[in-house]
Amino acid sequence: MEDILRPVEIKSTLSHDIQTGLDLQESKATEKRPNAIHSITTPEEALDALRSKPDLGTLSKALDYLDPDKQQSFNIKLPGPKAALLVNVLVNAIIPDYWSTLDGNIGSQTERVTAQSQQQKTLLKCLHSVTGLGAILAQLRSLIGVASDGVDKAATLALPQRLRHLLEALAAILGQDAFILDLWHDIDTPALKPMQKMLLWKELTSFLTGGKVPSTAAEASDVLRAKKDTVEDDIWITSSNRYCVWLGENIVLMASTTALDDEGRWTGIAQLLGKSYSLGYTGNDPSFQIVFRLSKMNADSIIEVLYSRLLLGESDRWPQLRALLNHLAAHERRVFLYSILRIMQEKFTLTSKPPYDYGVIKGDSTISGGAALIAGILKDSADLTESLVTWLTGSSGRGIGGDLSIWRAALTALSDNQGAMRIILDKSLHTFGDALYIKHTPILQQEATSQILLLAAGCMKRSDQKYLSDLSRSSVYLNAISNRLAASSPRVRFLGMMAGMAISDLVDPPEKRMKFDIDGMDSPDAERYRSLTRIHDTVGDINELKVGQLEKSSPPTPLKKKPKPKSVQVGVPRSGPAASDKTARIISIEEVSDNDEEQVDDLVAYEKPDSDEEDEDEDPTLVQRNKPTAPVYILDLIAGLRETEDYERQRLALVNAAPLIRRKAGFGTEVSEHIEELATLLIGLSDKFEMDKFQELRLQGMIAVVVAQPLKMGQWFSRTFFEGDYSMAQRASILTTLGMSARELAGFKEQDASFTGANIVSENSFPTKKLPNKLHEAYITAASPLDRTVKKLEKLMIQPMAVEAADKLTGPNALKVRTFSSRMEVEKKRKKPIPNDLAKIVAEGFFFPLTGRCGTQTIQFSPILLTAYLKTLSLILHASGPSTLSLPQMTSEFWDLLLSLRSTSASSDDPTVLEALLFALLTLLDVNEDKRRVAVEHAKELLETQEWAQLVFDRAGGGKGDEEGERVRMLAASVLVRAREVVEKYQRLLVGDMFDF
């Protein structure tokens, strides 16, 4: 059939048709184009020229006419219908079609490149306006919508190129020097009415501070990444931190060049700064009263640039900063002050050595500089002074768990204000002695209140000793010390004794001073508290903050391993001046005789190998002989973890991280000097190469870091969980690290080895029915080590109750046969006691830093994160054991936290929150073996727990196929059984306590 239908002749007319069509299009375009000889003199001519797909010459003439720097009757920067049409054509037609042509990097001839770069600069100047910025953002949003819809596939073919060109143009426009200042000059022109100026500035402020620029740029970058189209250079506007620094520098430039009597301009700058506080996402979960604000971090970045450039530069500009603060609203000034306090605490690290001597402790120069900064901000501002007093005496804020140097600087700045100091002392003393505060507040917050109280008492001693003496004899003071001494928690009683002794040393003669002759009064911790009243800081000069502080705030640069230069020395002597040169020089070439007398004849040479593994590849260019080696030192490990281009080097660093840290922890200072840097790298490490066992290896490294220095790094990881700028997955890994490292310190390392990946076997292990690793991970649901450990503990705690219940159903004990075992068999089955190193540091290093910041820090607990948080606290409490000295205080704080989350678990759509809450309550009742103490000290909490567990048990489903409901019913029943055991045994005590309550 094919032979019959064979064509006789083939003639192609496609090229002719295409050429004819191109000629017709070119003729039509030529008719539409303006005459290239004539110049453009009106906006209409420029608009027609830009719409007609002009050549480079016509485009150049149109851009020259629209150039705002040239004196023309028409200004494209001013708002109007003609300007809007021209900007729309420039954004929608000229940039997509001509941006690559106008790019200065394209072209081989220097003159042509310079001309094209000049045309591109002119194009950017035409779009340097509020209208141009809005048009680019609108076009980007439109293209992002087209990419997300994906309806017309043909329309998306040129989408990556258009997006990339618009992103580059937007970055180039914003990256110009004094962008906001130039726009202010363009807006503040007599050609515009006051209402137009106000609306334009408001629209510009909305663009810059409403998050539209970085969010739109980031979405466009994601689209390009999804389309596998990357930009050559990283566009800075997609980075929130870099964008905030740029915005802060523009605000600084405007403030530094504004006259103090220019009210309109200061109002505009204040609007821009105030609105910039809302940059980023503001999360608010009303069911859990903890809010995480990314805007707080962005505000800190802007304010850090603002005050470092204005005050810590070559010349301080206090008048400009005060003028800016005076034009801010009251709540915006308060945000500015709190941000300054956070920056001083986190970035500048105001630290001082613990004062253990008995003399008058002199202040630190850095603290004096910080006090000068705070005092300068508070000058002639009553609302800022009130805000600082609230920050020091309130339950939230004030740097809970941080160094007390920031409190010293704040109190020193207020030392000359007698009214403010009295308010601080009175409020701190009332809070310190309140019975409900003592019983229900986390111990971390109580320690902060006691330290501020003692620091304020020391300041009042030097300024108004009579007021302090009268206060020490008041009923408020006596009740505060009495309530502290009557508390059940040893730590609470310790804080009361420290406050009583320290204040008594200030106001009483030596023979009448308060003393407590018990153990622990001479410990370093006690000496530190008693010495707080003797610290004497003074307001210094802000210049003391300039020395060495800006270097501390800059991030460390990645270490780059320099390749060793290959040098061949022929006949170079080992001594002489040439040996000290950095580059090798050939001194002489000596001929070595084969018949050397010193040559040993009986040495047998090695035979050449038959094959070389390195040469198995057919392509010699793929052979890599300079393979990276395993790190031996901590600095090598840090460099390997920072490697983002070499897969083998990062893999070796990650595989050897945990063994190297554990091996080096007890020798030298390598680990202690770089331990925080190691922890930061491991938390932020991403699986760029899709490495096998990446999460397990990373978790093992973080656990090794905590085990190396448990007290210090337990507090560091807890603080990082609340204050660090990390994702939800990274925060969950921090919680897993704290929980599993606590169990390892408690002696459960071998039991948890299969969960954490510590016993990872090789792929060539003994054959089993298990699938290969990749297939095994694909067919199973991987659970986190935290969840697997929790399930194991659930089984251990619930199984004895199930056995006991089954035993009761078999009949009375009198009818049962009991088997007696020999003493030797009993001793063999008895487990040996495991040393629990966690019990010594669990409260201060792990538990209290997590519970203490829960009500004060701003973080949004999603259901997943809240579940991991409760499970981590439960594991830490269980690992500490029933003999921990801090167990009563830990029980009190944890029980209050759990009862406050009952409504959260009920309203949450995720049942894992309710399961985690029930497991935490079960752990709490199981660890507290002293049931009488539970009934006496926590009667109200016990009865509330029993009632709530009964309610959950009744409401839970538990039908066929409902595994989650059945699990909830099982946990609720376990909590109910444990609670009823205590209630039934100590019913009389509970009834009496309820009557007294």
PDB file of C-alpha atoms in Angstrom, residues 643-802:
ATOM      1  CA  GLU A 643      30.092  22.940  52.861  1.00  0.00           C
ATOM      2  CA  THR A 644      27.175  23.257  50.466  1.00  0.00           C
ATOM      3  CA  GLU A 645      28.834  22.291  47.177  1.00  0.00           C
ATOM      4  CA  ASP A 646      30.843  19.154  47.999  1.00  0.00           C
ATOM      5  CA  TYR A 647      28.553  16.228  48.838  1.00  0.00           C
ATOM      6  CA  GLU A 648      31.298  13.883  50.023  1.00  0.00           C
ATOM      7  CA  ARG A 649      32.818  16.420  52.373  1.00  0.00           C
ATOM      8  CA  GLN A 650      29.499  17.276  54.016  1.00  0.00           C
ATOM      9  CA  ARG A 651      28.614  13.590  54.333  1.00  0.00           C
ATOM     10  CA  LEU A 652      31.904  12.817  56.050  1.00  0.00           C
ATOM     11  CA  ALA A 653      31.406  15.743  58.418  1.00  0.00           C
ATOM     12  CA  LEU A 654      27.873  14.669  59.300  1.00  0.00           C
ATOM     13  CA  VAL A 655      28.779  11.003  59.771  1.00  0.00           C
ATOM     14  CA  ASN A 656      31.699  11.843  62.055  1.00  0.00           C
ATOM     15  CA  ALA A 657      30.022  14.750  63.899  1.00  0.00           C
ATOM     16  CA  ALA A 658      28.631  12.819  66.867  1.00  0.00           C
ATOM     17  CA  PRO A 659      31.702  10.560  67.445  1.00  0.00           C
ATOM     18  CA  LEU A 660      34.111  13.482  67.119  1.00  0.00           C
ATOM     19  CA  ILE A 661      32.162  15.705  69.518  1.00  0.00           C
ATOM     20  CA  ARG A 662      31.880  12.921  72.100  1.00  0.00           C
ATOM     21  CA  ARG A 663      35.567  12.073  71.758  1.00  0.00           C
ATOM     22  CA  LYS A 664      36.734  15.674  72.067  1.00  0.00           C
ATOM     23  CA  ALA A 665      34.294  16.685  74.823  1.00  0.00           C
ATOM     24  CA  GLY A 666      36.526  15.498  77.650  1.00  0.00           C
ATOM     25  CA  PHE A 667      39.844  16.670  76.222  1.00  0.00           C
ATOM     26  CA  GLY A 668      40.947  20.237  75.666  1.00  0.00           C
ATOM     27  CA  THR A 669      38.739  23.214  74.956  1.00  0.00           C
ATOM     28  CA  GLU A 670      37.901  22.643  71.285  1.00  0.00           C
ATOM     29  CA  VAL A 671      34.312  21.632  71.941  1.00  0.00           C
ATOM     30  CA  SER A 672      33.623  24.185  74.661  1.00  0.00           C
ATOM     31  CA  GLU A 673      34.928  27.075  72.547  1.00  0.00           C
ATOM     32  CA  HIS A 674      32.838  26.205  69.460  1.00  0.00           C
ATOM     33  CA  ILE A 675      29.896  24.343  70.950  1.00  0.00           C
ATOM     34  CA  GLU A 676      27.285  27.033  70.263  1.00  0.00           C
ATOM     35  CA  GLU A 677      28.500  27.398  66.695  1.00  0.00           C
ATOM     36  CA  LEU A 678      28.248  23.631  66.240  1.00  0.00           C
ATOM     37  CA  ALA A 679      24.710  23.618  67.616  1.00  0.00           C
ATOM     38  CA  THR A 680      23.666  26.491  65.334  1.00  0.00           C
ATOM     39  CA  LEU A 681      25.059  24.744  62.255  1.00  0.00           C
ATOM     40  CA  LEU A 682      23.409  21.421  63.078  1.00  0.00           C
ATOM     41  CA  ILE A 683      20.006  23.012  63.726  1.00  0.00           C
ATOM     42  CA  GLY A 684      20.066  24.993  60.479  1.00  0.00           C
ATOM     43  CA  LEU A 685      21.544  22.194  58.345  1.00  0.00           C
ATOM     44  CA  SER A 686      19.355  21.278  55.367  1.00  0.00           C
ATOM     45  CA  ASP A 687      19.343  18.075  53.339  1.00  0.00           C
ATOM     46  CA  LYS A 688      20.446  19.625  50.071  1.00  0.00           C
ATOM     47  CA  PHE A 689      21.957  16.408  48.692  1.00  0.00           C
ATOM     48  CA  GLU A 690      19.107  14.080  49.862  1.00  0.00           C
ATOM     49  CA  MET A 691      21.582  12.147  51.957  1.00  0.00           C
ATOM     50  CA  ASP A 692      20.743   8.732  53.405  1.00  0.00           C
ATOM     51  CA  LYS A 693      20.078   8.756  57.168  1.00  0.00           C
ATOM     52  CA  PHE A 694      20.437  12.524  57.166  1.00  0.00           C
ATOM     53  CA  GLN A 695      17.942  13.207  59.949  1.00  0.00           C
ATOM     54  CA  GLU A 696      19.345  10.460  62.175  1.00  0.00           C
ATOM     55  CA  LEU A 697      22.924  11.676  61.765  1.00  0.00           C
ATOM     56  CA  ARG A 698      21.928  15.285  62.373  1.00  0.00           C
ATOM     57  CA  LEU A 699      19.981  14.317  65.492  1.00  0.00           C
ATOM     58  CA  GLN A 700      22.925  12.304  66.797  1.00  0.00           C
ATOM     59  CA  GLY A 701      25.174  15.337  66.359  1.00  0.00           C
ATOM     60  CA  MET A 702      22.803  17.619  68.277  1.00  0.00           C
ATOM     61  CA  ILE A 703      22.423  15.041  71.074  1.00  0.00           C
ATOM     62  CA  ALA A 704      26.212  14.802  71.330  1.00  0.00           C
ATOM     63  CA  VAL A 705      26.398  18.591  71.663  1.00  0.00           C
ATOM     64  CA  VAL A 706      23.920  18.588  74.561  1.00  0.00           C
ATOM     65  CA  VAL A 707      25.576  15.634  76.312  1.00  0.00           C
ATOM     66  CA  ALA A 708      28.984  17.322  76.045  1.00  0.00           C
ATOM     67  CA  GLN A 709      27.830  20.278  78.184  1.00  0.00           C
ATOM     68  CA  PRO A 710      24.321  19.471  79.419  1.00  0.00           C
ATOM     69  CA  LEU A 711      23.701  22.422  81.722  1.00  0.00           C
ATOM     70  CA  LYS A 712      24.875  25.111  79.328  1.00  0.00           C
ATOM     71  CA  MET A 713      23.505  23.619  76.111  1.00  0.00           C
ATOM     72  CA  GLY A 714      20.224  22.533  77.677  1.00  0.00           C
ATOM     73  CA  GLN A 715      19.542  26.166  78.505  1.00  0.00           C
ATOM     74  CA  TRP A 716      20.840  27.260  75.095  1.00  0.00           C
ATOM     75  CA  PHE A 717      18.577  24.887  73.158  1.00  0.00           C
ATOM     76  CA  SER A 718      15.582  25.897  75.287  1.00  0.00           C
ATOM     77  CA  ARG A 719      16.226  29.580  74.658  1.00  0.00           C
ATOM     78  CA  THR A 720      16.801  28.919  70.948  1.00  0.00           C
ATOM     79  CA  PHE A 721      13.484  27.092  70.684  1.00  0.00           C
ATOM     80  CA  PHE A 722      11.602  30.196  71.803  1.00  0.00           C
ATOM     81  CA  GLU A 723      13.783  33.008  70.487  1.00  0.00           C
ATOM     82  CA  GLY A 724      15.584  31.571  67.453  1.00  0.00           C
ATOM     83  CA  ASP A 725      14.530  32.326  63.883  1.00  0.00           C
ATOM     84  CA  TYR A 726      13.830  28.742  62.818  1.00  0.00           C
ATOM     85  CA  SER A 727      11.124  26.852  60.992  1.00  0.00           C
ATOM     86  CA  MET A 728       8.579  24.554  62.603  1.00  0.00           C
ATOM     87  CA  ALA A 729      10.529  21.438  61.612  1.00  0.00           C
ATOM     88  CA  GLN A 730      13.738  22.832  63.073  1.00  0.00           C
ATOM     89  CA  ARG A 731      11.977  23.740  66.322  1.00  0.00           C
ATOM     90  CA  ALA A 732      10.570  20.213  66.486  1.00  0.00           C
ATOM     91  CA  SER A 733      14.101  18.830  66.074  1.00  0.00           C
ATOM     92  CA  ILE A 734      15.244  21.020  68.982  1.00  0.00           C
ATOM     93  CA  LEU A 735      12.541  19.503  71.195  1.00  0.00           C
ATOM     94  CA  THR A 736      13.495  15.995  70.089  1.00  0.00           C
ATOM     95  CA  THR A 737      17.128  16.734  70.909  1.00  0.00           C
ATOM     96  CA  LEU A 738      16.257  17.942  74.406  1.00  0.00           C
ATOM     97  CA  GLY A 739      14.047  14.944  75.140  1.00  0.00           C
ATOM     98  CA  MET A 740      16.404  12.261  73.847  1.00  0.00           C
ATOM     99  CA  SER A 741      19.540  13.829  75.333  1.00  0.00           C
ATOM    100  CA  ALA A 742      17.794  14.017  78.712  1.00  0.00           C
ATOM    101  CA  ARG A 743      17.045  10.294  78.503  1.00  0.00           C
ATOM    102  CA  GLU A 744      20.640   9.558  77.556  1.00  0.00           C
ATOM    103  CA  LEU A 745      21.892  11.475  80.576  1.00  0.00           C
ATOM    104  CA  ALA A 746      19.464   9.487  82.701  1.00  0.00           C
ATOM    105  CA  GLY A 747      20.969   6.201  81.501  1.00  0.00           C
ATOM    106  CA  PHE A 748      18.549   5.186  78.730  1.00  0.00           C
ATOM    107  CA  LYS A 749      21.002   5.502  75.845  1.00  0.00           C
ATOM    108  CA  GLU A 750      21.022   1.808  74.924  1.00  0.00           C
ATOM    109  CA  GLN A 751      17.250   1.535  75.100  1.00  0.00           C
ATOM    110  CA  ASP A 752      16.762   4.543  72.788  1.00  0.00           C
ATOM    111  CA  ALA A 753      19.566   3.637  70.362  1.00  0.00           C
ATOM    112  CA  SER A 754      17.153   2.149  67.842  1.00  0.00           C
ATOM    113  CA  PHE A 755      14.997   5.300  67.970  1.00  0.00           C
ATOM    114  CA  THR A 756      17.716   7.902  67.551  1.00  0.00           C
ATOM    115  CA  GLY A 757      19.725   6.010  64.938  1.00  0.00           C
ATOM    116  CA  ALA A 758      22.738   5.449  67.181  1.00  0.00           C
ATOM    117  CA  ASN A 759      22.918   1.788  66.143  1.00  0.00           C
ATOM    118  CA  ILE A 760      22.604   2.300  62.399  1.00  0.00           C
ATOM    119  CA  VAL A 761      23.735  -0.894  60.697  1.00  0.00           C
ATOM    120  CA  SER A 762      25.375  -1.068  57.319  1.00  0.00           C
ATOM    121  CA  GLU A 763      23.516  -2.022  54.199  1.00  0.00           C
ATOM    122  CA  ASN A 764      25.600  -5.224  53.911  1.00  0.00           C
ATOM    123  CA  SER A 765      24.381  -6.611  57.227  1.00  0.00           C
ATOM    124  CA  PHE A 766      23.097 -10.146  57.779  1.00  0.00           C
ATOM    125  CA  PRO A 767      20.195 -10.986  55.445  1.00  0.00           C
ATOM    126  CA  THR A 768      16.725 -10.637  56.943  1.00  0.00           C
ATOM    127  CA  LYS A 769      13.152 -10.336  55.715  1.00  0.00           C
ATOM    128  CA  LYS A 770      13.474  -6.565  55.895  1.00  0.00           C
ATOM    129  CA  LEU A 771      13.437  -4.747  52.568  1.00  0.00           C
ATOM    130  CA  PRO A 772      16.393  -2.600  51.507  1.00  0.00           C
ATOM    131  CA  ASN A 773      16.584   0.735  53.260  1.00  0.00           C
ATOM    132  CA  LYS A 774      15.113   2.847  50.464  1.00  0.00           C
ATOM    133  CA  LEU A 775      12.197   0.468  49.889  1.00  0.00           C
ATOM    134  CA  HIS A 776      11.665   0.004  53.622  1.00  0.00           C
ATOM    135  CA  GLU A 777      11.378   3.759  54.158  1.00  0.00           C
ATOM    136  CA  ALA A 778       8.964   4.021  51.221  1.00  0.00           C
ATOM    137  CA  TYR A 779       6.528   1.412  52.581  1.00  0.00           C
ATOM    138  CA  ILE A 780       6.447   2.358  56.256  1.00  0.00           C
ATOM    139  CA  THR A 781       5.306   5.497  58.016  1.00  0.00           C
ATOM    140  CA  ALA A 782       8.388   6.930  59.684  1.00  0.00           C
ATOM    141  CA  ALA A 783       7.754   8.080  63.237  1.00  0.00           C
ATOM    142  CA  SER A 784      10.015  10.505  65.049  1.00  0.00           C
ATOM    143  CA  PRO A 785      12.215   9.254  67.897  1.00  0.00           C
ATOM    144  CA  LEU A 786      10.080  11.328  70.259  1.00  0.00           C
ATOM    145  CA  ASP A 787       6.859   9.566  69.258  1.00  0.00           C
ATOM    146  CA  ARG A 788       8.390   6.100  69.397  1.00  0.00           C
ATOM    147  CA  THR A 789       9.796   6.731  72.860  1.00  0.00           C
ATOM    148  CA  VAL A 790       6.427   8.031  74.044  1.00  0.00           C
ATOM    149  CA  LYS A 791       4.658   4.889  72.794  1.00  0.00           C
ATOM    150  CA  LYS A 792       7.197   2.749  74.592  1.00  0.00           C
ATOM    151  CA  LEU A 793       6.660   4.620  77.862  1.00  0.00           C
ATOM    152  CA  GLU A 794       2.888   4.412  77.438  1.00  0.00           C
ATOM    153  CA  LYS A 795       3.146   0.654  77.240  1.00  0.00           C
ATOM    154  CA  LEU A 796       5.386   0.519  80.311  1.00  0.00           C
ATOM    155  CA  MET A 797       3.007   2.656  82.386  1.00  0.00           C
ATOM    156  CA  ILE A 798      -0.277   1.161  81.199  1.00  0.00           C
ATOM    157  CA  GLN A 799       0.740  -2.508  81.192  1.00  0.00           C
ATOM    158  CA  PRO A 800       0.943  -2.889  85.027  1.00  0.00           C
ATOM    159  CA  MET A 801      -2.540  -1.401  85.372  1.00  0.00           C
ATOM    160  CA  ALA A 802      -3.887  -3.789  82.738  1.00  0.00           C
TER     161      ALA A 802
END
